[in-house]
């Protein structure tokens, strides 16, 4: 399979032979043996070039994926034995980092003192390749990109308000009642002024409203909610401690919003450095695999 792949990539059997330390004759035998075992011609040969048959094209794509997976498995096995050292640049959401990431980073620094960490904490979507990041943590639905992702867990969105806010207002009993309330809207989402909530039976209700205030930082919106300035739909990691201690009230507890998935994003699959692998493993352990960590990386 390797000789076949290299012959196509290099344009000739002779080049594939040199790349694999074989004679041209032996490379030809490998290709003929592969075709004989499959019972199909993979390559049309001429004196000047090789061209794939239809079956060869399909087989080439599968071979490439299989051989890349083998290389990844071997690289991963090697990096797990190496002590992480060097620079590690990480991008992560600001509000999530302030609420959740600190203990994980402290644990990582204690366990791997040979790594120097640089963290870019903001709500913007960073360009991993263009800005030279090794890994990014991202909340929410991921766009289609050429990056590689691993889901680490998820955090439900919860609608909350301060007890003081409800001294002169009644608690909503149905999502439609939210139109009568002041809403604090998070702008870093596709629909900041529309909520979709589901009841226990799975029936979905969509509520559109005009926000009383809009902001790009969820932590700031939670602060305003604590001050009684309105209701906010925020990730559980920002509000559940306040709810447990009575500073915030869970509004419409019989209705649920969507869950924000947390992913680790890396630029490419091959030769993942030990620094990156170890950092993702530590964060995954601290997040606790909430809401569906499958343990695998996948192409986006």
PDB file of C-alpha atoms in Angstrom:
ATOM      1  CA  UNK A   1       0.000   0.000   0.000  1.00  0.00           C
ATOM      2  CA  UNK A   2       2.837   2.387   0.827  1.00  0.00           C
ATOM      3  CA  UNK A   3       4.609   1.757  -2.476  1.00  0.00           C
ATOM      4  CA  UNK A   4       1.325   2.222  -4.354  1.00  0.00           C
ATOM      5  CA  UNK A   5       0.641   5.507  -2.559  1.00  0.00           C
ATOM      6  CA  UNK A   6       4.153   6.848  -3.119  1.00  0.00           C
ATOM      7  CA  UNK A   7       4.096   5.839  -6.788  1.00  0.00           C
ATOM      8  CA  UNK A   8       1.000   7.985  -7.316  1.00  0.00           C
ATOM      9  CA  UNK A   9       2.310  10.876  -5.220  1.00  0.00           C
ATOM     10  CA  UNK A  10       5.748  10.844  -6.861  1.00  0.00           C
ATOM     11  CA  UNK A  11       4.491  10.087 -10.368  1.00  0.00           C
ATOM     12  CA  UNK A  12       6.547   6.952 -10.990  1.00  0.00           C
ATOM     13  CA  UNK A  13       7.467   3.564  -9.588  1.00  0.00           C
ATOM     14  CA  UNK A  14      11.145   4.449  -9.734  1.00  0.00           C
ATOM     15  CA  UNK A  15      10.607   7.436  -7.429  1.00  0.00           C
ATOM     16  CA  UNK A  16       8.500   5.329  -5.080  1.00  0.00           C
ATOM     17  CA  UNK A  17      11.256   2.722  -5.020  1.00  0.00           C
ATOM     18  CA  UNK A  18      13.888   5.318  -4.066  1.00  0.00           C
ATOM     19  CA  UNK A  19      11.631   6.709  -1.335  1.00  0.00           C
ATOM     20  CA  UNK A  20      11.250   3.253   0.194  1.00  0.00           C
ATOM     21  CA  UNK A  21      14.802   1.997  -0.310  1.00  0.00           C
ATOM     22  CA  UNK A  22      13.785  -0.595  -2.907  1.00  0.00           C
ATOM     23  CA  UNK A  23      14.840  -1.430  -6.427  1.00  0.00           C
ATOM     24  CA  UNK A  24      12.473  -0.341  -9.209  1.00  0.00           C
ATOM     25  CA  UNK A  25      11.889  -4.018  -9.991  1.00  0.00           C
ATOM     26  CA  UNK A  26      10.868  -4.778  -6.409  1.00  0.00           C
ATOM     27  CA  UNK A  27       8.520  -1.767  -6.324  1.00  0.00           C
ATOM     28  CA  UNK A  28       6.883  -3.069  -9.492  1.00  0.00           C
ATOM     29  CA  UNK A  29       6.440  -6.475  -7.885  1.00  0.00           C
ATOM     30  CA  UNK A  30       4.734  -4.871  -4.887  1.00  0.00           C
ATOM     31  CA  UNK A  31       2.257  -3.092  -7.127  1.00  0.00           C
ATOM     32  CA  UNK A  32       1.551  -6.178  -9.247  1.00  0.00           C
ATOM     33  CA  UNK A  33       1.088  -8.306  -6.126  1.00  0.00           C
ATOM     34  CA  UNK A  34      -1.372  -5.737  -4.728  1.00  0.00           C
ATOM     35  CA  UNK A  35      -3.404  -5.736  -7.939  1.00  0.00           C
ATOM     36  CA  UNK A  36      -3.365  -9.541  -8.085  1.00  0.00           C
ATOM     37  CA  UNK A  37      -4.630  -9.837  -4.510  1.00  0.00           C
ATOM     38  CA  UNK A  38      -7.409  -7.305  -5.137  1.00  0.00           C
ATOM     39  CA  UNK A  39      -8.270  -8.768  -8.538  1.00  0.00           C
ATOM     40  CA  UNK A  40      -8.457  -5.337 -10.154  1.00  0.00           C
ATOM     41  CA  UNK A  41      -6.135  -3.010 -12.058  1.00  0.00           C
ATOM     42  CA  UNK A  42      -5.271   0.049  -9.972  1.00  0.00           C
ATOM     43  CA  UNK A  43      -2.918   1.889 -12.323  1.00  0.00           C
ATOM     44  CA  UNK A  44      -2.626   2.389 -16.051  1.00  0.00           C
ATOM     45  CA  UNK A  45       1.074   2.451 -16.910  1.00  0.00           C
ATOM     46  CA  UNK A  46       2.803   4.186 -19.780  1.00  0.00           C
ATOM     47  CA  UNK A  47       6.441   4.963 -20.449  1.00  0.00           C
ATOM     48  CA  UNK A  48       5.970   8.505 -19.159  1.00  0.00           C
ATOM     49  CA  UNK A  49       3.412   8.432 -16.372  1.00  0.00           C
ATOM     50  CA  UNK A  50       1.062   6.489 -14.147  1.00  0.00           C
ATOM     51  CA  UNK A  51      -2.665   7.165 -14.118  1.00  0.00           C
ATOM     52  CA  UNK A  52      -5.239   5.791 -11.701  1.00  0.00           C
ATOM     53  CA  UNK A  53      -8.146   3.660 -12.851  1.00  0.00           C
ATOM     54  CA  UNK A  54     -11.550   4.344 -11.289  1.00  0.00           C
ATOM     55  CA  UNK A  55     -10.965   1.522  -8.808  1.00  0.00           C
ATOM     56  CA  UNK A  56      -7.431   2.784  -8.225  1.00  0.00           C
ATOM     57  CA  UNK A  57      -8.698   6.283  -7.387  1.00  0.00           C
ATOM     58  CA  UNK A  58     -11.075   4.952  -4.721  1.00  0.00           C
ATOM     59  CA  UNK A  59      -8.409   2.623  -3.318  1.00  0.00           C
ATOM     60  CA  UNK A  60      -5.808   5.404  -3.269  1.00  0.00           C
ATOM     61  CA  UNK A  61      -8.056   7.615  -1.114  1.00  0.00           C
ATOM     62  CA  UNK A  62      -8.681   4.786   1.346  1.00  0.00           C
ATOM     63  CA  UNK A  63      -4.989   3.846   1.436  1.00  0.00           C
ATOM     64  CA  UNK A  64      -3.982   7.418   2.197  1.00  0.00           C
ATOM     65  CA  UNK A  65      -6.426   7.605   5.101  1.00  0.00           C
ATOM     66  CA  UNK A  66      -5.330   4.220   6.480  1.00  0.00           C
ATOM     67  CA  UNK A  67      -1.613   4.957   6.248  1.00  0.00           C
ATOM     68  CA  UNK A  68      -2.142   8.391   7.876  1.00  0.00           C
ATOM     69  CA  UNK A  69      -3.971   6.691  10.751  1.00  0.00           C
ATOM     70  CA  UNK A  70      -1.070   4.269  11.194  1.00  0.00           C
ATOM     71  CA  UNK A  71       1.403   7.173  11.249  1.00  0.00           C
ATOM     72  CA  UNK A  72      -0.763   8.973  13.803  1.00  0.00           C
ATOM     73  CA  UNK A  73      -0.974   5.905  16.035  1.00  0.00           C
ATOM     74  CA  UNK A  74       2.800   5.450  15.970  1.00  0.00           C
ATOM     75  CA  UNK A  75       3.453   9.142  16.575  1.00  0.00           C
ATOM     76  CA  UNK A  76       0.965   9.163  19.435  1.00  0.00           C
ATOM     77  CA  UNK A  77       2.601   6.129  21.040  1.00  0.00           C
ATOM     78  CA  UNK A  78       5.963   7.847  20.810  1.00  0.00           C
ATOM     79  CA  UNK A  79       4.860  11.181  22.212  1.00  0.00           C
ATOM     80  CA  UNK A  80       3.163   9.530  25.186  1.00  0.00           C
ATOM     81  CA  UNK A  81       6.571   8.218  26.250  1.00  0.00           C
ATOM     82  CA  UNK A  82       8.263  11.609  25.912  1.00  0.00           C
ATOM     83  CA  UNK A  83       8.291  14.133  28.746  1.00  0.00           C
ATOM     84  CA  UNK A  84       6.491  17.271  27.545  1.00  0.00           C
ATOM     85  CA  UNK A  85       8.892  20.189  27.204  1.00  0.00           C
ATOM     86  CA  UNK A  86       9.042  23.504  25.393  1.00  0.00           C
ATOM     87  CA  UNK A  87       6.523  26.160  24.432  1.00  0.00           C
ATOM     88  CA  UNK A  88       2.766  25.627  24.309  1.00  0.00           C
ATOM     89  CA  UNK A  89       0.427  28.313  22.945  1.00  0.00           C
ATOM     90  CA  UNK A  90      -3.250  27.919  23.826  1.00  0.00           C
ATOM     91  CA  UNK A  91      -6.320  29.950  22.857  1.00  0.00           C
ATOM     92  CA  UNK A  92      -9.400  29.683  25.081  1.00  0.00           C
ATOM     93  CA  UNK A  93     -12.648  31.567  25.806  1.00  0.00           C
ATOM     94  CA  UNK A  94     -12.234  34.217  28.511  1.00  0.00           C
ATOM     95  CA  UNK A  95     -15.355  33.530  30.591  1.00  0.00           C
ATOM     96  CA  UNK A  96     -14.821  29.757  30.490  1.00  0.00           C
ATOM     97  CA  UNK A  97     -11.168  30.154  31.452  1.00  0.00           C
ATOM     98  CA  UNK A  98     -11.965  32.377  34.436  1.00  0.00           C
ATOM     99  CA  UNK A  99     -14.649  29.984  35.695  1.00  0.00           C
ATOM    100  CA  UNK A 100     -13.261  26.533  34.853  1.00  0.00           C
ATOM    101  CA  UNK A 101      -9.795  26.415  33.309  1.00  0.00           C
ATOM    102  CA  UNK A 102      -7.651  27.766  36.172  1.00  0.00           C
ATOM    103  CA  UNK A 103      -7.405  24.548  38.233  1.00  0.00           C
ATOM    104  CA  UNK A 104      -6.640  22.500  35.114  1.00  0.00           C
ATOM    105  CA  UNK A 105      -3.821  24.858  34.102  1.00  0.00           C
ATOM    106  CA  UNK A 106      -2.412  24.848  37.642  1.00  0.00           C
ATOM    107  CA  UNK A 107      -2.458  21.027  37.633  1.00  0.00           C
ATOM    108  CA  UNK A 108      -0.750  20.957  34.245  1.00  0.00           C
ATOM    109  CA  UNK A 109       2.002  23.348  35.416  1.00  0.00           C
ATOM    110  CA  UNK A 110       2.686  21.214  38.495  1.00  0.00           C
ATOM    111  CA  UNK A 111       2.870  17.999  36.481  1.00  0.00           C
ATOM    112  CA  UNK A 112       4.894  19.344  33.547  1.00  0.00           C
ATOM    113  CA  UNK A 113       7.289  22.053  34.779  1.00  0.00           C
ATOM    114  CA  UNK A 114       9.302  21.803  31.554  1.00  0.00           C
ATOM    115  CA  UNK A 115       6.479  23.395  29.550  1.00  0.00           C
ATOM    116  CA  UNK A 116       6.116  27.167  29.189  1.00  0.00           C
ATOM    117  CA  UNK A 117       2.470  28.097  28.652  1.00  0.00           C
ATOM    118  CA  UNK A 118       1.124  31.124  26.802  1.00  0.00           C
ATOM    119  CA  UNK A 119      -2.663  31.526  26.929  1.00  0.00           C
ATOM    120  CA  UNK A 120      -4.675  33.906  24.737  1.00  0.00           C
ATOM    121  CA  UNK A 121      -7.971  34.385  26.583  1.00  0.00           C
ATOM    122  CA  UNK A 122     -10.738  36.087  24.636  1.00  0.00           C
ATOM    123  CA  UNK A 123     -14.132  35.429  23.099  1.00  0.00           C
ATOM    124  CA  UNK A 124     -12.869  35.916  19.542  1.00  0.00           C
ATOM    125  CA  UNK A 125     -12.349  32.994  17.179  1.00  0.00           C
ATOM    126  CA  UNK A 126      -8.600  32.680  16.740  1.00  0.00           C
ATOM    127  CA  UNK A 127      -6.772  31.536  13.596  1.00  0.00           C
ATOM    128  CA  UNK A 128      -4.700  28.616  14.879  1.00  0.00           C
ATOM    129  CA  UNK A 129      -2.383  28.348  11.886  1.00  0.00           C
ATOM    130  CA  UNK A 130      -2.139  32.053  11.104  1.00  0.00           C
ATOM    131  CA  UNK A 131      -1.469  33.051  14.711  1.00  0.00           C
ATOM    132  CA  UNK A 132       0.739  30.103  15.616  1.00  0.00           C
ATOM    133  CA  UNK A 133      -1.421  28.418  18.282  1.00  0.00           C
ATOM    134  CA  UNK A 134      -0.846  24.771  19.177  1.00  0.00           C
ATOM    135  CA  UNK A 135      -4.354  24.109  20.488  1.00  0.00           C
ATOM    136  CA  UNK A 136      -7.603  26.004  21.030  1.00  0.00           C
ATOM    137  CA  UNK A 137     -10.504  25.318  23.357  1.00  0.00           C
ATOM    138  CA  UNK A 138     -13.830  26.340  21.855  1.00  0.00           C
ATOM    139  CA  UNK A 139     -17.380  26.392  23.161  1.00  0.00           C
ATOM    140  CA  UNK A 140     -20.390  26.014  20.903  1.00  0.00           C
ATOM    141  CA  UNK A 141     -21.042  24.533  17.492  1.00  0.00           C
ATOM    142  CA  UNK A 142     -17.932  24.383  15.344  1.00  0.00           C
ATOM    143  CA  UNK A 143     -17.824  25.647  11.768  1.00  0.00           C
ATOM    144  CA  UNK A 144     -16.556  23.469   8.932  1.00  0.00           C
ATOM    145  CA  UNK A 145     -12.780  23.908   8.808  1.00  0.00           C
ATOM    146  CA  UNK A 146      -9.637  21.929   8.037  1.00  0.00           C
ATOM    147  CA  UNK A 147      -8.923  21.605  11.774  1.00  0.00           C
ATOM    148  CA  UNK A 148      -9.126  18.469  13.918  1.00  0.00           C
ATOM    149  CA  UNK A 149     -11.444  18.370  16.947  1.00  0.00           C
ATOM    150  CA  UNK A 150     -12.007  16.323  20.087  1.00  0.00           C
ATOM    151  CA  UNK A 151     -15.142  16.860  22.150  1.00  0.00           C
ATOM    152  CA  UNK A 152     -14.256  17.158  25.835  1.00  0.00           C
ATOM    153  CA  UNK A 153     -17.737  17.666  27.257  1.00  0.00           C
ATOM    154  CA  UNK A 154     -20.626  20.105  27.329  1.00  0.00           C
ATOM    155  CA  UNK A 155     -22.313  22.728  29.484  1.00  0.00           C
ATOM    156  CA  UNK A 156     -26.080  23.408  29.424  1.00  0.00           C
ATOM    157  CA  UNK A 157     -27.350  26.958  29.024  1.00  0.00           C
ATOM    158  CA  UNK A 158     -29.490  28.037  31.997  1.00  0.00           C
ATOM    159  CA  UNK A 159     -31.871  31.000  32.241  1.00  0.00           C
ATOM    160  CA  UNK A 160     -31.409  32.922  35.496  1.00  0.00           C
ATOM    161  CA  UNK A 161     -32.284  36.148  37.262  1.00  0.00           C
ATOM    162  CA  UNK A 162     -31.609  37.664  40.693  1.00  0.00           C
ATOM    163  CA  UNK A 163     -34.199  37.425  43.507  1.00  0.00           C
ATOM    164  CA  UNK A 164     -34.210  41.220  43.651  1.00  0.00           C
ATOM    165  CA  UNK A 165     -35.266  41.402  40.016  1.00  0.00           C
ATOM    166  CA  UNK A 166     -38.465  39.500  40.849  1.00  0.00           C
ATOM    167  CA  UNK A 167     -39.529  41.666  43.800  1.00  0.00           C
ATOM    168  CA  UNK A 168     -41.646  43.727  41.432  1.00  0.00           C
ATOM    169  CA  UNK A 169     -42.145  41.084  38.719  1.00  0.00           C
ATOM    170  CA  UNK A 170     -43.712  37.637  38.543  1.00  0.00           C
ATOM    171  CA  UNK A 171     -41.686  34.578  37.628  1.00  0.00           C
ATOM    172  CA  UNK A 172     -42.308  33.453  34.030  1.00  0.00           C
ATOM    173  CA  UNK A 173     -44.417  30.301  33.806  1.00  0.00           C
ATOM    174  CA  UNK A 174     -43.995  29.767  30.058  1.00  0.00           C
ATOM    175  CA  UNK A 175     -41.310  30.859  27.554  1.00  0.00           C
ATOM    176  CA  UNK A 176     -43.780  33.278  25.940  1.00  0.00           C
ATOM    177  CA  UNK A 177     -43.831  35.225  29.227  1.00  0.00           C
ATOM    178  CA  UNK A 178     -40.211  36.218  28.634  1.00  0.00           C
ATOM    179  CA  UNK A 179     -41.359  38.960  26.265  1.00  0.00           C
ATOM    180  CA  UNK A 180     -42.499  40.880  29.363  1.00  0.00           C
ATOM    181  CA  UNK A 181     -39.045  40.753  30.963  1.00  0.00           C
ATOM    182  CA  UNK A 182     -35.732  42.507  30.485  1.00  0.00           C
ATOM    183  CA  UNK A 183     -33.288  40.195  28.708  1.00  0.00           C
ATOM    184  CA  UNK A 184     -29.513  40.549  28.732  1.00  0.00           C
ATOM    185  CA  UNK A 185     -28.288  39.185  25.382  1.00  0.00           C
ATOM    186  CA  UNK A 186     -24.955  37.555  24.624  1.00  0.00           C
ATOM    187  CA  UNK A 187     -23.805  38.819  21.236  1.00  0.00           C
ATOM    188  CA  UNK A 188     -21.285  36.068  20.372  1.00  0.00           C
ATOM    189  CA  UNK A 189     -23.987  33.766  19.048  1.00  0.00           C
ATOM    190  CA  UNK A 190     -25.888  33.451  15.791  1.00  0.00           C
ATOM    191  CA  UNK A 191     -29.246  34.354  17.389  1.00  0.00           C
ATOM    192  CA  UNK A 192     -28.615  36.638  20.391  1.00  0.00           C
ATOM    193  CA  UNK A 193     -32.244  37.816  20.564  1.00  0.00           C
ATOM    194  CA  UNK A 194     -33.966  34.486  20.174  1.00  0.00           C
ATOM    195  CA  UNK A 195     -34.222  31.613  22.653  1.00  0.00           C
ATOM    196  CA  UNK A 196     -35.228  28.039  21.808  1.00  0.00           C
ATOM    197  CA  UNK A 197     -36.441  26.108  24.856  1.00  0.00           C
ATOM    198  CA  UNK A 198     -37.729  22.528  25.162  1.00  0.00           C
ATOM    199  CA  UNK A 199     -40.080  21.038  27.754  1.00  0.00           C
ATOM    200  CA  UNK A 200     -39.774  17.604  29.340  1.00  0.00           C
ATOM    201  CA  UNK A 201     -41.651  16.028  26.435  1.00  0.00           C
ATOM    202  CA  UNK A 202     -39.226  17.512  23.925  1.00  0.00           C
ATOM    203  CA  UNK A 203     -41.621  20.141  22.562  1.00  0.00           C
ATOM    204  CA  UNK A 204     -39.639  23.154  21.364  1.00  0.00           C
ATOM    205  CA  UNK A 205     -40.719  26.770  21.748  1.00  0.00           C
ATOM    206  CA  UNK A 206     -38.949  29.688  20.089  1.00  0.00           C
ATOM    207  CA  UNK A 207     -39.078  33.106  21.732  1.00  0.00           C
ATOM    208  CA  UNK A 208     -37.951  36.282  19.952  1.00  0.00           C
ATOM    209  CA  UNK A 209     -37.410  39.469  21.954  1.00  0.00           C
ATOM    210  CA  UNK A 210     -35.670  42.824  21.928  1.00  0.00           C
ATOM    211  CA  UNK A 211     -32.841  42.714  24.447  1.00  0.00           C
ATOM    212  CA  UNK A 212     -32.622  45.378  27.110  1.00  0.00           C
ATOM    213  CA  UNK A 213     -28.816  45.180  26.895  1.00  0.00           C
ATOM    214  CA  UNK A 214     -26.346  43.397  24.621  1.00  0.00           C
ATOM    215  CA  UNK A 215     -22.710  42.511  25.386  1.00  0.00           C
ATOM    216  CA  UNK A 216     -19.932  40.300  24.053  1.00  0.00           C
ATOM    217  CA  UNK A 217     -18.828  38.891  27.437  1.00  0.00           C
ATOM    218  CA  UNK A 218     -21.053  36.364  29.199  1.00  0.00           C
ATOM    219  CA  UNK A 219     -19.369  36.954  32.544  1.00  0.00           C
ATOM    220  CA  UNK A 220     -20.295  40.640  32.395  1.00  0.00           C
ATOM    221  CA  UNK A 221     -23.920  39.743  31.664  1.00  0.00           C
ATOM    222  CA  UNK A 222     -24.011  37.428  34.686  1.00  0.00           C
ATOM    223  CA  UNK A 223     -22.660  40.287  36.829  1.00  0.00           C
ATOM    224  CA  UNK A 224     -25.519  42.514  35.627  1.00  0.00           C
ATOM    225  CA  UNK A 225     -28.017  39.737  36.319  1.00  0.00           C
ATOM    226  CA  UNK A 226     -26.669  39.475  39.883  1.00  0.00           C
ATOM    227  CA  UNK A 227     -27.318  43.206  40.211  1.00  0.00           C
ATOM    228  CA  UNK A 228     -30.956  42.671  39.248  1.00  0.00           C
ATOM    229  CA  UNK A 229     -30.736  44.223  35.793  1.00  0.00           C
ATOM    230  CA  UNK A 230     -32.451  41.407  33.877  1.00  0.00           C
ATOM    231  CA  UNK A 231     -32.513  37.746  32.888  1.00  0.00           C
ATOM    232  CA  UNK A 232     -29.607  36.023  31.144  1.00  0.00           C
ATOM    233  CA  UNK A 233     -29.217  32.670  29.412  1.00  0.00           C
ATOM    234  CA  UNK A 234     -25.720  31.637  30.448  1.00  0.00           C
ATOM    235  CA  UNK A 235     -23.554  28.489  30.589  1.00  0.00           C
ATOM    236  CA  UNK A 236     -23.921  26.402  33.729  1.00  0.00           C
ATOM    237  CA  UNK A 237     -20.304  26.965  34.750  1.00  0.00           C
ATOM    238  CA  UNK A 238     -21.026  30.694  35.167  1.00  0.00           C
ATOM    239  CA  UNK A 239     -24.263  30.495  37.139  1.00  0.00           C
ATOM    240  CA  UNK A 240     -24.792  27.215  39.010  1.00  0.00           C
ATOM    241  CA  UNK A 241     -22.793  28.261  42.079  1.00  0.00           C
ATOM    242  CA  UNK A 242     -24.848  31.465  42.274  1.00  0.00           C
ATOM    243  CA  UNK A 243     -28.064  29.429  41.957  1.00  0.00           C
ATOM    244  CA  UNK A 244     -26.947  26.976  44.664  1.00  0.00           C
ATOM    245  CA  UNK A 245     -26.185  29.856  47.056  1.00  0.00           C
ATOM    246  CA  UNK A 246     -29.400  31.753  46.297  1.00  0.00           C
ATOM    247  CA  UNK A 247     -27.876  34.735  44.504  1.00  0.00           C
ATOM    248  CA  UNK A 248     -29.634  33.747  41.280  1.00  0.00           C
ATOM    249  CA  UNK A 249     -32.923  31.981  40.565  1.00  0.00           C
ATOM    250  CA  UNK A 250     -33.245  29.279  37.905  1.00  0.00           C
ATOM    251  CA  UNK A 251     -36.023  30.617  35.660  1.00  0.00           C
ATOM    252  CA  UNK A 252     -38.325  28.138  33.858  1.00  0.00           C
ATOM    253  CA  UNK A 253     -36.557  25.104  35.401  1.00  0.00           C
ATOM    254  CA  UNK A 254     -38.924  22.726  33.568  1.00  0.00           C
ATOM    255  CA  UNK A 255     -37.649  24.033  30.238  1.00  0.00           C
ATOM    256  CA  UNK A 256     -34.158  23.405  28.865  1.00  0.00           C
ATOM    257  CA  UNK A 257     -32.012  25.234  26.346  1.00  0.00           C
ATOM    258  CA  UNK A 258     -29.241  23.780  24.221  1.00  0.00           C
ATOM    259  CA  UNK A 259     -25.945  22.494  25.575  1.00  0.00           C
ATOM    260  CA  UNK A 260     -22.676  24.199  24.639  1.00  0.00           C
ATOM    261  CA  UNK A 261     -20.132  21.557  23.556  1.00  0.00           C
ATOM    262  CA  UNK A 262     -16.496  22.086  24.525  1.00  0.00           C
ATOM    263  CA  UNK A 263     -13.913  21.011  21.922  1.00  0.00           C
ATOM    264  CA  UNK A 264     -10.159  20.949  21.758  1.00  0.00           C
ATOM    265  CA  UNK A 265      -9.004  22.011  18.280  1.00  0.00           C
ATOM    266  CA  UNK A 266      -5.602  21.242  16.769  1.00  0.00           C
ATOM    267  CA  UNK A 267      -4.262  22.262  13.339  1.00  0.00           C
ATOM    268  CA  UNK A 268      -3.441  18.756  12.054  1.00  0.00           C
ATOM    269  CA  UNK A 269      -3.463  15.087  13.026  1.00  0.00           C
ATOM    270  CA  UNK A 270       0.104  13.988  12.446  1.00  0.00           C
ATOM    271  CA  UNK A 271       2.958  14.141  14.928  1.00  0.00           C
ATOM    272  CA  UNK A 272       0.959  15.671  17.763  1.00  0.00           C
ATOM    273  CA  UNK A 273       3.531  17.062  20.241  1.00  0.00           C
ATOM    274  CA  UNK A 274       3.607  15.660  23.762  1.00  0.00           C
ATOM    275  CA  UNK A 275       2.853  19.156  25.070  1.00  0.00           C
ATOM    276  CA  UNK A 276      -0.430  19.299  23.146  1.00  0.00           C
ATOM    277  CA  UNK A 277      -1.484  15.738  23.953  1.00  0.00           C
ATOM    278  CA  UNK A 278      -0.785  16.139  27.669  1.00  0.00           C
ATOM    279  CA  UNK A 279      -2.572  19.495  27.896  1.00  0.00           C
ATOM    280  CA  UNK A 280      -5.725  18.127  26.241  1.00  0.00           C
ATOM    281  CA  UNK A 281      -5.662  15.065  28.509  1.00  0.00           C
ATOM    282  CA  UNK A 282      -5.404  17.224  31.646  1.00  0.00           C
ATOM    283  CA  UNK A 283      -8.225  19.559  30.584  1.00  0.00           C
ATOM    284  CA  UNK A 284     -10.430  16.584  29.658  1.00  0.00           C
ATOM    285  CA  UNK A 285      -9.856  15.080  33.112  1.00  0.00           C
ATOM    286  CA  UNK A 286     -10.825  18.335  34.844  1.00  0.00           C
ATOM    287  CA  UNK A 287     -13.889  18.868  32.684  1.00  0.00           C
ATOM    288  CA  UNK A 288     -14.826  15.336  33.618  1.00  0.00           C
ATOM    289  CA  UNK A 289     -16.032  14.119  30.232  1.00  0.00           C
ATOM    290  CA  UNK A 290     -19.345  15.925  30.733  1.00  0.00           C
ATOM    291  CA  UNK A 291     -21.934  15.316  28.072  1.00  0.00           C
ATOM    292  CA  UNK A 292     -20.252  12.973  25.701  1.00  0.00           C
ATOM    293  CA  UNK A 293     -16.480  12.808  25.549  1.00  0.00           C
ATOM    294  CA  UNK A 294     -15.855  10.090  22.951  1.00  0.00           C
ATOM    295  CA  UNK A 295     -12.065  10.214  23.389  1.00  0.00           C
ATOM    296  CA  UNK A 296     -11.348  10.616  19.689  1.00  0.00           C
ATOM    297  CA  UNK A 297     -10.190  13.322  17.334  1.00  0.00           C
ATOM    298  CA  UNK A 298     -12.162  13.870  14.150  1.00  0.00           C
ATOM    299  CA  UNK A 299     -11.832  16.034  11.079  1.00  0.00           C
ATOM    300  CA  UNK A 300     -14.207  19.005  10.945  1.00  0.00           C
TER     301      UNK A 300
END
